mmCIF file of C-alpha atoms in Angstrom:
data_model
loop_
_atom_site.group_PDB
_atom_site.id
_atom_site.type_symbol
_atom_site.label_atom_id
_atom_site.label_comp_id
_atom_site.label_asym_id
_atom_site.label_seq_id
_atom_site.Cartn_x
_atom_site.Cartn_y
_atom_site.Cartn_z
ATOM 1 C CA UNK U 1 25.589 -7.257 -2.135
ATOM 2 C CA UNK U 2 25.527 -6.849 -6.028
ATOM 3 C CA UNK U 3 22.974 -9.115 -7.933
ATOM 4 C CA UNK U 4 26.053 -10.670 -9.558
ATOM 5 C CA UNK U 5 27.066 -11.976 -6.180
ATOM 6 C CA UNK U 6 25.872 -15.447 -4.834
ATOM 7 C CA UNK U 7 25.227 -13.666 -1.656
ATOM 8 C CA UNK U 8 22.326 -11.645 -2.997
ATOM 9 C CA UNK U 9 18.993 -13.420 -2.268
ATOM 10 C CA UNK U 10 17.835 -13.019 -5.704
ATOM 11 C CA UNK U 11 20.984 -14.177 -7.493
ATOM 12 C CA UNK U 12 20.022 -17.894 -8.036
ATOM 13 C CA UNK U 13 16.645 -16.776 -9.586
ATOM 14 C CA UNK U 14 18.307 -14.128 -11.757
ATOM 15 C CA UNK U 15 20.699 -16.625 -13.073
ATOM 16 C CA UNK U 16 17.989 -19.190 -13.728
ATOM 17 C CA UNK U 17 15.948 -16.552 -15.526
ATOM 18 C CA UNK U 18 18.827 -15.612 -17.852
ATOM 19 C CA UNK U 19 19.485 -19.223 -18.541
ATOM 20 C CA UNK U 20 15.872 -19.644 -19.516
ATOM 21 C CA UNK U 21 15.956 -16.612 -21.784
ATOM 22 C CA UNK U 22 19.131 -18.061 -23.606
ATOM 23 C CA UNK U 23 17.170 -21.142 -24.315
ATOM 24 C CA UNK U 24 14.486 -19.040 -26.068
ATOM 25 C CA UNK U 25 11.918 -19.156 -23.368
ATOM 26 C CA UNK U 26 10.153 -15.833 -23.907
ATOM 27 C CA UNK U 27 8.681 -13.741 -20.948
ATOM 28 C CA UNK U 28 4.952 -14.231 -20.398
ATOM 29 C CA UNK U 29 2.839 -11.172 -19.713
ATOM 30 C CA UNK U 30 0.715 -11.603 -16.468
ATOM 31 C CA UNK U 31 -2.966 -11.289 -17.137
ATOM 32 C CA UNK U 32 -3.777 -9.794 -13.800
ATOM 33 C CA UNK U 33 -2.749 -6.227 -12.918
ATOM 34 C CA UNK U 34 -2.722 -2.828 -14.718
ATOM 35 C CA UNK U 35 0.956 -2.786 -15.764
ATOM 36 C CA UNK U 36 3.501 -4.930 -17.696
ATOM 37 C CA UNK U 37 4.608 -7.843 -15.416
ATOM 38 C CA UNK U 38 6.366 -10.635 -17.047
ATOM 39 C CA UNK U 39 7.057 -14.093 -15.753
ATOM 40 C CA UNK U 40 10.515 -15.414 -16.442
ATOM 41 C CA UNK U 41 11.180 -19.038 -16.677
ATOM 42 C CA UNK U 42 14.180 -21.227 -16.058
ATOM 43 C CA UNK U 43 15.401 -23.808 -18.642
ATOM 44 C CA UNK U 44 12.550 -26.295 -17.531
ATOM 45 C CA UNK U 45 9.801 -23.654 -18.107
ATOM 46 C CA UNK U 46 9.243 -23.101 -14.359
ATOM 47 C CA UNK U 47 8.593 -19.472 -13.432
ATOM 48 C CA UNK U 48 11.389 -18.146 -11.270
ATOM 49 C CA UNK U 49 11.099 -14.232 -11.456
ATOM 50 C CA UNK U 50 8.959 -11.359 -12.226
ATOM 51 C CA UNK U 51 10.088 -8.448 -14.326
ATOM 52 C CA UNK U 52 8.224 -5.023 -14.422
ATOM 53 C CA UNK U 53 9.670 -2.503 -16.761
ATOM 54 C CA UNK U 54 9.429 1.174 -15.932
ATOM 55 C CA UNK U 55 8.177 2.140 -19.197
ATOM 56 C CA UNK U 56 5.226 -0.313 -19.152
ATOM 57 C CA UNK U 57 3.753 0.814 -15.677
ATOM 58 C CA UNK U 58 0.260 2.145 -15.742
ATOM 59 C CA UNK U 59 0.033 5.366 -17.695
ATOM 60 C CA UNK U 60 3.552 4.914 -18.897
ATOM 61 C CA UNK U 61 4.268 5.237 -22.667
ATOM 62 C CA UNK U 62 4.544 1.515 -23.387
ATOM 63 C CA UNK U 63 1.964 0.049 -21.138
ATOM 64 C CA UNK U 64 0.784 -3.157 -22.772
ATOM 65 C CA UNK U 65 -2.798 -2.991 -21.349
ATOM 66 C CA UNK U 66 -4.005 0.258 -22.856
ATOM 67 C CA UNK U 67 -3.223 2.377 -19.754
ATOM 68 C CA UNK U 68 -1.116 4.863 -21.662
ATOM 69 C CA UNK U 69 -0.839 8.764 -21.484
ATOM 70 C CA UNK U 70 -3.912 10.225 -23.088
ATOM 71 C CA UNK U 71 -5.996 6.933 -22.958
ATOM 72 C CA UNK U 72 -9.372 6.892 -21.376
ATOM 73 C CA UNK U 73 -7.953 5.333 -18.103
ATOM 74 C CA UNK U 74 -5.425 8.226 -18.127
ATOM 75 C CA UNK U 75 -8.190 10.829 -18.350
ATOM 76 C CA UNK U 76 -10.442 9.183 -15.799
ATOM 77 C CA UNK U 77 -7.448 9.194 -13.280
ATOM 78 C CA UNK U 78 -7.389 12.950 -13.350
ATOM 79 C CA UNK U 79 -4.214 13.454 -15.109
ATOM 80 C CA UNK U 80 -4.207 13.198 -18.960
ATOM 81 C CA UNK U 81 -0.683 14.621 -19.123
ATOM 82 C CA UNK U 82 0.772 11.296 -17.748
ATOM 83 C CA UNK U 83 2.508 13.345 -14.971
ATOM 84 C CA UNK U 84 0.676 11.532 -12.258
ATOM 85 C CA UNK U 85 0.156 7.753 -11.703
ATOM 86 C CA UNK U 86 -3.094 5.797 -10.810
ATOM 87 C CA UNK U 87 -2.396 6.812 -7.194
ATOM 88 C CA UNK U 88 -2.148 10.407 -6.090
ATOM 89 C CA UNK U 89 1.537 11.327 -5.137
ATOM 90 C CA UNK U 90 3.060 8.736 -7.711
ATOM 91 C CA UNK U 91 4.268 9.158 -11.279
ATOM 92 C CA UNK U 92 4.541 6.525 -14.089
ATOM 93 C CA UNK U 93 8.100 5.114 -14.081
ATOM 94 C CA UNK U 94 8.717 5.398 -10.368
ATOM 95 C CA UNK U 95 7.169 2.067 -9.372
ATOM 96 C CA UNK U 96 10.305 -0.148 -10.105
ATOM 97 C CA UNK U 97 12.343 1.804 -7.717
ATOM 98 C CA UNK U 98 9.609 1.544 -5.094
ATOM 99 C CA UNK U 99 9.332 -2.241 -5.579
ATOM 100 C CA UNK U 100 13.080 -2.338 -4.639
ATOM 101 C CA UNK U 101 12.690 0.130 -1.917
ATOM 102 C CA UNK U 102 10.056 -2.085 -0.238
ATOM 103 C CA UNK U 103 12.355 -4.984 -0.140
ATOM 104 C CA UNK U 104 15.440 -3.140 1.022
ATOM 105 C CA UNK U 105 13.437 -1.433 3.888
ATOM 106 C CA UNK U 106 11.905 -4.680 5.091
ATOM 107 C CA UNK U 107 14.458 -5.150 7.628
ATOM 108 C CA UNK U 108 15.320 -8.615 8.716
ATOM 109 C CA UNK U 109 12.848 -9.829 6.217
ATOM 110 C CA UNK U 110 10.164 -8.974 8.839
ATOM 111 C CA UNK U 111 7.197 -8.814 6.543
ATOM 112 C CA UNK U 112 8.577 -11.207 3.893
ATOM 113 C CA UNK U 113 8.686 -9.069 0.811
ATOM 114 C CA UNK U 114 10.414 -11.409 -1.900
ATOM 115 C CA UNK U 115 14.001 -10.420 -2.965
ATOM 116 C CA UNK U 116 13.777 -7.645 -5.473
ATOM 117 C CA UNK U 117 16.453 -5.716 -7.482
ATOM 118 C CA UNK U 118 16.648 -3.090 -10.178
ATOM 119 C CA UNK U 119 17.862 -4.499 -13.560
ATOM 120 C CA UNK U 120 18.125 -3.849 -17.167
ATOM 121 C CA UNK U 121 17.271 -6.065 -19.952
ATOM 122 C CA UNK U 122 17.633 -5.853 -23.874
ATOM 123 C CA UNK U 123 14.385 -6.453 -25.492
ATOM 124 C CA UNK U 124 14.721 -7.369 -29.176
ATOM 125 C CA UNK U 125 11.998 -6.005 -31.733
ATOM 126 C CA UNK U 126 11.736 -5.448 -35.403
ATOM 127 C CA UNK U 127 12.615 -1.883 -34.790
ATOM 128 C CA UNK U 128 15.967 -2.881 -33.464
ATOM 129 C CA UNK U 129 15.250 -3.458 -29.846
ATOM 130 C CA UNK U 130 15.760 -1.357 -26.712
ATOM 131 C CA UNK U 131 17.149 -1.618 -23.171
ATOM 132 C CA UNK U 132 14.376 -1.597 -20.556
ATOM 133 C CA UNK U 133 15.018 -0.915 -16.806
ATOM 134 C CA UNK U 134 12.742 -2.333 -14.338
ATOM 135 C CA UNK U 135 12.266 -4.387 -11.101
ATOM 136 C CA UNK U 136 13.005 -8.038 -10.911
ATOM 137 C CA UNK U 137 11.526 -10.011 -8.046
ATOM 138 C CA UNK U 138 11.624 -13.605 -7.131
ATOM 139 C CA UNK U 139 8.593 -15.528 -8.143
ATOM 140 C CA UNK U 140 6.758 -16.958 -5.186
ATOM 141 C CA UNK U 141 4.801 -20.134 -5.362
ATOM 142 C CA UNK U 142 1.512 -19.726 -3.423
ATOM 143 C CA UNK U 143 -1.952 -21.152 -3.038
ATOM 144 C CA UNK U 144 -3.613 -17.953 -4.155
ATOM 145 C CA UNK U 145 -4.184 -14.596 -2.597
ATOM 146 C CA UNK U 146 -6.066 -13.072 0.165
ATOM 147 C CA UNK U 147 -9.066 -12.387 -1.999
ATOM 148 C CA UNK U 148 -9.613 -16.185 -2.613
ATOM 149 C CA UNK U 149 -9.407 -17.027 1.127
ATOM 150 C CA UNK U 150 -11.432 -16.289 4.285
ATOM 151 C CA UNK U 151 -9.222 -13.688 6.073
ATOM 152 C CA UNK U 152 -10.394 -14.818 9.391
ATOM 153 C CA UNK U 153 -8.229 -17.859 9.209
ATOM 154 C CA UNK U 154 -5.012 -15.859 8.902
ATOM 155 C CA UNK U 155 -2.731 -15.699 12.134
ATOM 156 C CA UNK U 156 -2.702 -12.297 13.836
ATOM 157 C CA UNK U 157 1.093 -11.946 13.441
ATOM 158 C CA UNK U 158 0.951 -12.621 9.761
ATOM 159 C CA UNK U 159 -1.594 -9.708 9.316
ATOM 160 C CA UNK U 160 0.573 -7.510 11.654
ATOM 161 C CA UNK U 161 3.720 -7.991 9.714
ATOM 162 C CA UNK U 162 1.865 -6.715 6.622
ATOM 163 C CA UNK U 163 0.465 -3.844 8.656
ATOM 164 C CA UNK U 164 3.834 -2.774 9.913
ATOM 165 C CA UNK U 165 5.397 -2.720 6.349
ATOM 166 C CA UNK U 166 2.352 -0.771 5.000
ATOM 167 C CA UNK U 167 2.188 1.733 7.780
ATOM 168 C CA UNK U 168 5.959 2.303 7.641
ATOM 169 C CA UNK U 169 6.081 2.862 3.856
ATOM 170 C CA UNK U 170 2.736 4.606 3.338
ATOM 171 C CA UNK U 171 1.238 2.049 0.979
ATOM 172 C CA UNK U 172 -1.388 3.559 -1.288
ATOM 173 C CA UNK U 173 -2.510 0.162 -2.858
ATOM 174 C CA UNK U 174 -2.686 -2.575 -0.348
ATOM 175 C CA UNK U 175 -5.498 -4.892 -1.273
ATOM 176 C CA UNK U 176 -6.209 -8.649 -0.869
ATOM 177 C CA UNK U 177 -5.058 -9.337 -4.439
ATOM 178 C CA UNK U 178 -1.394 -8.343 -3.570
ATOM 179 C CA UNK U 179 -0.998 -10.524 -0.498
ATOM 180 C CA UNK U 180 -0.194 -14.068 -1.565
ATOM 181 C CA UNK U 181 -1.071 -16.984 0.781
ATOM 182 C CA UNK U 182 0.461 -20.255 1.302
ATOM 183 C CA UNK U 183 0.759 -22.946 3.912
ATOM 184 C CA UNK U 184 3.896 -22.953 6.116
ATOM 185 C CA UNK U 185 5.842 -26.200 5.719
ATOM 186 C CA UNK U 186 6.760 -25.997 9.352
ATOM 187 C CA UNK U 187 3.360 -25.313 10.887
ATOM 188 C CA UNK U 188 0.853 -25.855 8.258
ATOM 189 C CA UNK U 189 -0.563 -22.344 9.211
ATOM 190 C CA UNK U 190 -1.234 -19.738 6.562
ATOM 191 C CA UNK U 191 1.768 -17.341 5.646
ATOM 192 C CA UNK U 192 1.159 -14.018 3.944
ATOM 193 C CA UNK U 193 3.641 -12.758 1.286
ATOM 194 C CA UNK U 194 3.209 -9.127 0.352
ATOM 195 C CA UNK U 195 3.835 -8.279 -3.293
ATOM 196 C CA UNK U 196 3.272 -5.288 -5.694
ATOM 197 C CA UNK U 197 4.731 -2.239 -3.872
ATOM 198 C CA UNK U 198 4.881 0.203 -6.816
ATOM 199 C CA UNK U 199 2.518 2.674 -5.015
ATOM 200 C CA UNK U 200 4.257 2.799 -1.626
ATOM 201 C CA UNK U 201 6.319 5.804 -0.566
ATOM 202 C CA UNK U 202 4.100 8.318 -2.348
ATOM 203 C CA UNK U 203 4.352 12.137 -2.410
ATOM 204 C CA UNK U 204 1.022 12.767 -0.623
ATOM 205 C CA UNK U 205 -1.256 11.136 2.084
ATOM 206 C CA UNK U 206 -4.430 11.247 -0.008
ATOM 207 C CA UNK U 207 -4.591 7.708 -1.237
ATOM 208 C CA UNK U 208 -3.149 5.681 1.539
ATOM 209 C CA UNK U 209 -5.312 2.436 1.725
ATOM 210 C CA UNK U 210 -4.854 -0.682 3.605
ATOM 211 C CA UNK U 211 -7.524 -3.371 3.147
ATOM 212 C CA UNK U 212 -6.282 -5.291 6.237
ATOM 213 C CA UNK U 213 -7.402 -2.442 8.547
ATOM 214 C CA UNK U 214 -10.927 -4.072 8.266
ATOM 215 C CA UNK U 215 -9.901 -7.438 9.214
ATOM 216 C CA UNK U 216 -10.337 -8.513 12.854
ATOM 217 C CA UNK U 217 -6.669 -9.221 13.371
ATOM 218 C CA UNK U 218 -6.028 -5.335 12.902
ATOM 219 C CA UNK U 219 -7.836 -4.752 16.105
ATOM 220 C CA UNK U 220 -5.569 -6.847 18.190
ATOM 221 C CA UNK U 221 -2.507 -5.202 19.948
ATOM 222 C CA UNK U 222 0.932 -5.707 18.606
ATOM 223 C CA UNK U 223 3.171 -8.321 20.252
ATOM 224 C CA UNK U 224 6.097 -7.348 22.347
ATOM 225 C CA UNK U 225 8.409 -8.445 19.539
ATOM 226 C CA UNK U 226 6.667 -6.331 16.936
ATOM 227 C CA UNK U 227 6.665 -3.434 19.229
ATOM 228 C CA UNK U 228 10.482 -3.670 19.553
ATOM 229 C CA UNK U 229 10.808 -3.997 15.687
ATOM 230 C CA UNK U 230 8.738 -0.736 15.257
ATOM 231 C CA UNK U 231 10.734 1.084 17.892
ATOM 232 C CA UNK U 232 14.091 0.292 16.173
ATOM 233 C CA UNK U 233 12.845 1.755 12.843
ATOM 234 C CA UNK U 234 14.708 4.961 11.769
ATOM 235 C CA UNK U 235 13.345 6.872 8.731
ATOM 236 C CA UNK U 236 16.696 8.930 8.374
ATOM 237 C CA UNK U 237 18.753 5.745 8.457
ATOM 238 C CA UNK U 238 16.444 4.205 5.944
ATOM 239 C CA UNK U 239 16.881 7.207 3.534
ATOM 240 C CA UNK U 240 20.658 6.707 3.658
ATOM 241 C CA UNK U 241 20.067 2.984 2.838
ATOM 242 C CA UNK U 242 17.937 3.862 -0.137
ATOM 243 C CA UNK U 243 20.506 6.216 -1.420
ATOM 244 C CA UNK U 244 23.275 3.606 -1.001
ATOM 245 C CA UNK U 245 21.172 1.336 -3.156
ATOM 246 C CA UNK U 246 20.855 4.122 -5.889
ATOM 247 C CA UNK U 247 17.166 4.963 -5.037
ATOM 248 C CA UNK U 248 16.528 8.654 -4.950
ATOM 249 C CA UNK U 249 13.038 9.503 -4.268
ATOM 250 C CA UNK U 250 11.449 13.006 -4.428
ATOM 251 C CA UNK U 251 11.622 15.134 -1.285
ATOM 252 C CA UNK U 252 7.842 15.059 -0.989
ATOM 253 C CA UNK U 253 8.019 11.232 -0.837
ATOM 254 C CA UNK U 254 10.763 11.323 1.878
ATOM 255 C CA UNK U 255 8.565 13.703 3.824
ATOM 256 C CA UNK U 256 5.570 11.385 3.714
ATOM 257 C CA UNK U 257 7.825 8.517 4.572
ATOM 258 C CA UNK U 258 9.047 10.247 7.661
ATOM 259 C CA UNK U 259 5.564 11.154 8.732
ATOM 260 C CA UNK U 260 4.280 7.619 8.225
ATOM 261 C CA UNK U 261 7.109 6.170 10.316
ATOM 262 C CA UNK U 262 6.455 8.698 13.043
ATOM 263 C CA UNK U 263 2.760 7.919 13.023
ATOM 264 C CA UNK U 264 3.528 4.248 13.351
ATOM 265 C CA UNK U 265 6.064 4.528 16.019
ATOM 266 C CA UNK U 266 4.127 6.995 18.317
ATOM 267 C CA UNK U 267 0.936 5.145 17.817
ATOM 268 C CA UNK U 268 2.504 1.781 18.635
ATOM 269 C CA UNK U 269 4.139 3.239 21.706
ATOM 270 C CA UNK U 270 0.770 4.686 22.767
ATOM 271 C CA UNK U 271 -0.771 1.276 22.641
ATOM 272 C CA UNK U 272 -2.854 1.755 19.579
ATOM 273 C CA UNK U 273 -3.755 -1.215 17.316
ATOM 274 C CA UNK U 274 -2.866 -1.435 13.652
ATOM 275 C CA UNK U 275 -6.535 -0.556 12.964
ATOM 276 C CA UNK U 276 -6.347 2.722 15.025
ATOM 277 C CA UNK U 277 -2.990 3.765 13.430
ATOM 278 C CA UNK U 278 -4.392 3.040 10.114
ATOM 279 C CA UNK U 279 -7.300 5.318 11.015
ATOM 280 C CA UNK U 280 -4.985 8.260 11.529
ATOM 281 C CA UNK U 281 -3.398 7.804 8.061
ATOM 282 C CA UNK U 282 -6.430 6.823 5.842
ATOM 283 C CA UNK U 283 -9.375 8.556 4.779
ATOM 284 C CA UNK U 284 -12.880 7.619 5.719
ATOM 285 C CA UNK U 285 -14.891 8.279 2.405
ATOM 286 C CA UNK U 286 -14.208 11.650 0.952
ATOM 287 C CA UNK U 287 -13.297 13.398 4.261
ATOM 288 C CA UNK U 288 -9.708 14.240 4.668
ATOM 289 C CA UNK U 289 -7.664 11.894 7.014
ATOM 290 C CA UNK U 290 -6.321 13.018 10.276
ATOM 291 C CA UNK U 291 -2.812 13.015 9.043
ATOM 292 C CA UNK U 292 -3.772 15.337 6.103
ATOM 293 C CA UNK U 293 -5.152 17.754 8.527
ATOM 294 C CA UNK U 294 -2.210 17.664 10.702
ATOM 295 C CA UNK U 295 0.002 17.912 7.666
ATOM 296 C CA UNK U 296 -1.868 21.083 6.504
ATOM 297 C CA UNK U 297 -1.489 22.843 9.906
ATOM 298 C CA UNK U 298 2.235 21.846 10.173
ATOM 299 C CA UNK U 299 3.088 23.258 6.788
ATOM 300 C CA UNK U 300 1.399 26.515 7.717
ATOM 301 C CA UNK U 301 3.326 26.709 10.967
ATOM 302 C CA UNK U 302 6.615 25.767 9.275
ATOM 303 C CA UNK U 303 5.990 28.354 6.468
ATOM 304 C CA UNK U 304 5.319 31.148 9.100
ATOM 305 C CA UNK U 305 8.350 30.182 11.012
ATOM 306 C CA UNK U 306 10.618 29.881 7.993
ATOM 307 C CA UNK U 307 9.719 33.369 6.840
ATOM 308 C CA UNK U 308 11.736 34.890 9.575
ATOM 309 C CA UNK U 309 14.434 32.283 9.523
ATOM 310 C CA UNK U 310 16.413 29.953 7.080
ATOM 311 C CA UNK U 311 14.998 29.378 3.561
ATOM 312 C CA UNK U 312 16.958 26.200 3.029
ATOM 313 C CA UNK U 313 14.982 23.138 2.108
ATOM 314 C CA UNK U 314 16.595 20.885 4.863
ATOM 315 C CA UNK U 315 15.819 23.621 7.423
ATOM 316 C CA UNK U 316 12.250 23.728 6.318
ATOM 317 C CA UNK U 317 11.847 20.037 6.678
ATOM 318 C CA UNK U 318 13.232 20.095 10.168
ATOM 319 C CA UNK U 319 10.730 22.881 11.053
ATOM 320 C CA UNK U 320 7.918 20.965 9.497
ATOM 321 C CA UNK U 321 8.802 17.696 11.203
ATOM 322 C CA UNK U 322 9.077 19.543 14.592
ATOM 323 C CA UNK U 323 5.485 20.950 14.228
ATOM 324 C CA UNK U 324 4.233 17.704 12.864
ATOM 325 C CA UNK U 325 5.494 15.917 15.858
ATOM 326 C CA UNK U 326 3.945 18.398 18.174
ATOM 327 C CA UNK U 327 0.582 18.168 16.531
ATOM 328 C CA UNK U 328 0.716 14.520 16.505
ATOM 329 C CA UNK U 329 1.536 14.265 20.116
ATOM 330 C CA UNK U 330 -1.377 16.598 20.932
ATOM 331 C CA UNK U 331 -3.706 14.582 18.901
ATOM 332 C CA UNK U 332 -2.623 11.245 20.493
ATOM 333 C CA UNK U 333 -2.990 12.766 23.953
ATOM 334 C CA UNK U 334 -6.569 13.860 23.287
ATOM 335 C CA UNK U 335 -7.351 10.571 21.546
ATOM 336 C CA UNK U 336 -6.073 8.559 24.567
ATOM 337 C CA UNK U 337 -7.998 10.715 26.980
ATOM 338 C CA UNK U 338 -11.291 10.781 25.171
ATOM 339 C CA UNK U 339 -11.069 7.828 22.786
ATOM 340 C CA UNK U 340 -12.435 9.863 19.938
ATOM 341 C CA UNK U 341 -11.177 12.310 17.294
ATOM 342 C CA UNK U 342 -11.721 15.734 19.095
ATOM 343 C CA UNK U 343 -9.665 18.121 17.377
ATOM 344 C CA UNK U 344 -9.857 16.730 13.796
#
């Protein structure tokens, strides 16, 4: 539903934020993080939403924390032109759409991504003001984040729900600081709430990173319910859902998304744990990951096959995915037989 509809999960918080702004309660810039994130308040001064403008993302032109194109942080990231974000395979200004994509693709609210929508806001200034486009997300009250708590106390399923989300979307920036924690009102056990998804769905595999893979819960097998959820995922259907929400990712991003979904589904079906699946997608030090090596081989095979066939991009993607699936199946077969990375 549209954000203007009461049926939208963010509608009430959006309305409360608008009322607070009308009362003159200015947005408050968050101290944490590298981009412009603003807390919006209701008429009583209580935070109700978080607004992240596209033009204030890290290395974007109006970043309020000094991370602008040409700055020292831009140069150290390896791209002083501002064409690439702080994570490889991302670009400044794309984060807002990715924040919304993470919410939209968190089917049945499985991982608990807070309701998020793409909005526009007029920001007044002495120069006349301007309209800013960005993501608006429900503010979540919590007792801190995972960096402030001992991760051994988190329930296995709570960690696994985050793992499924990150493996599905190819998150390049999952750390303890962007997983909020709070006690469940029903069970008093810890609940984990994933936030900050501006670096999911990248165009390359190089920077995929999941801190939870080193937690003991990641070495436990998925539950039957989680396995069923994973089996029901459909990357092509998800792409259609994104398009229906006005989110149009680059073809390279969609290719990585399809591969990540495939690795998650095939790995889970083969009985691999979240840790083992993450080990296929993530680098160990500077060494290329298994999926990067499979990707290089699949690209070469698809290129050779397409040289004598169709040159259409859709046909090339189909060829690539066919080769990627074949190579992944071969790898998993060897992995299960020997328990080690034999070929890669």
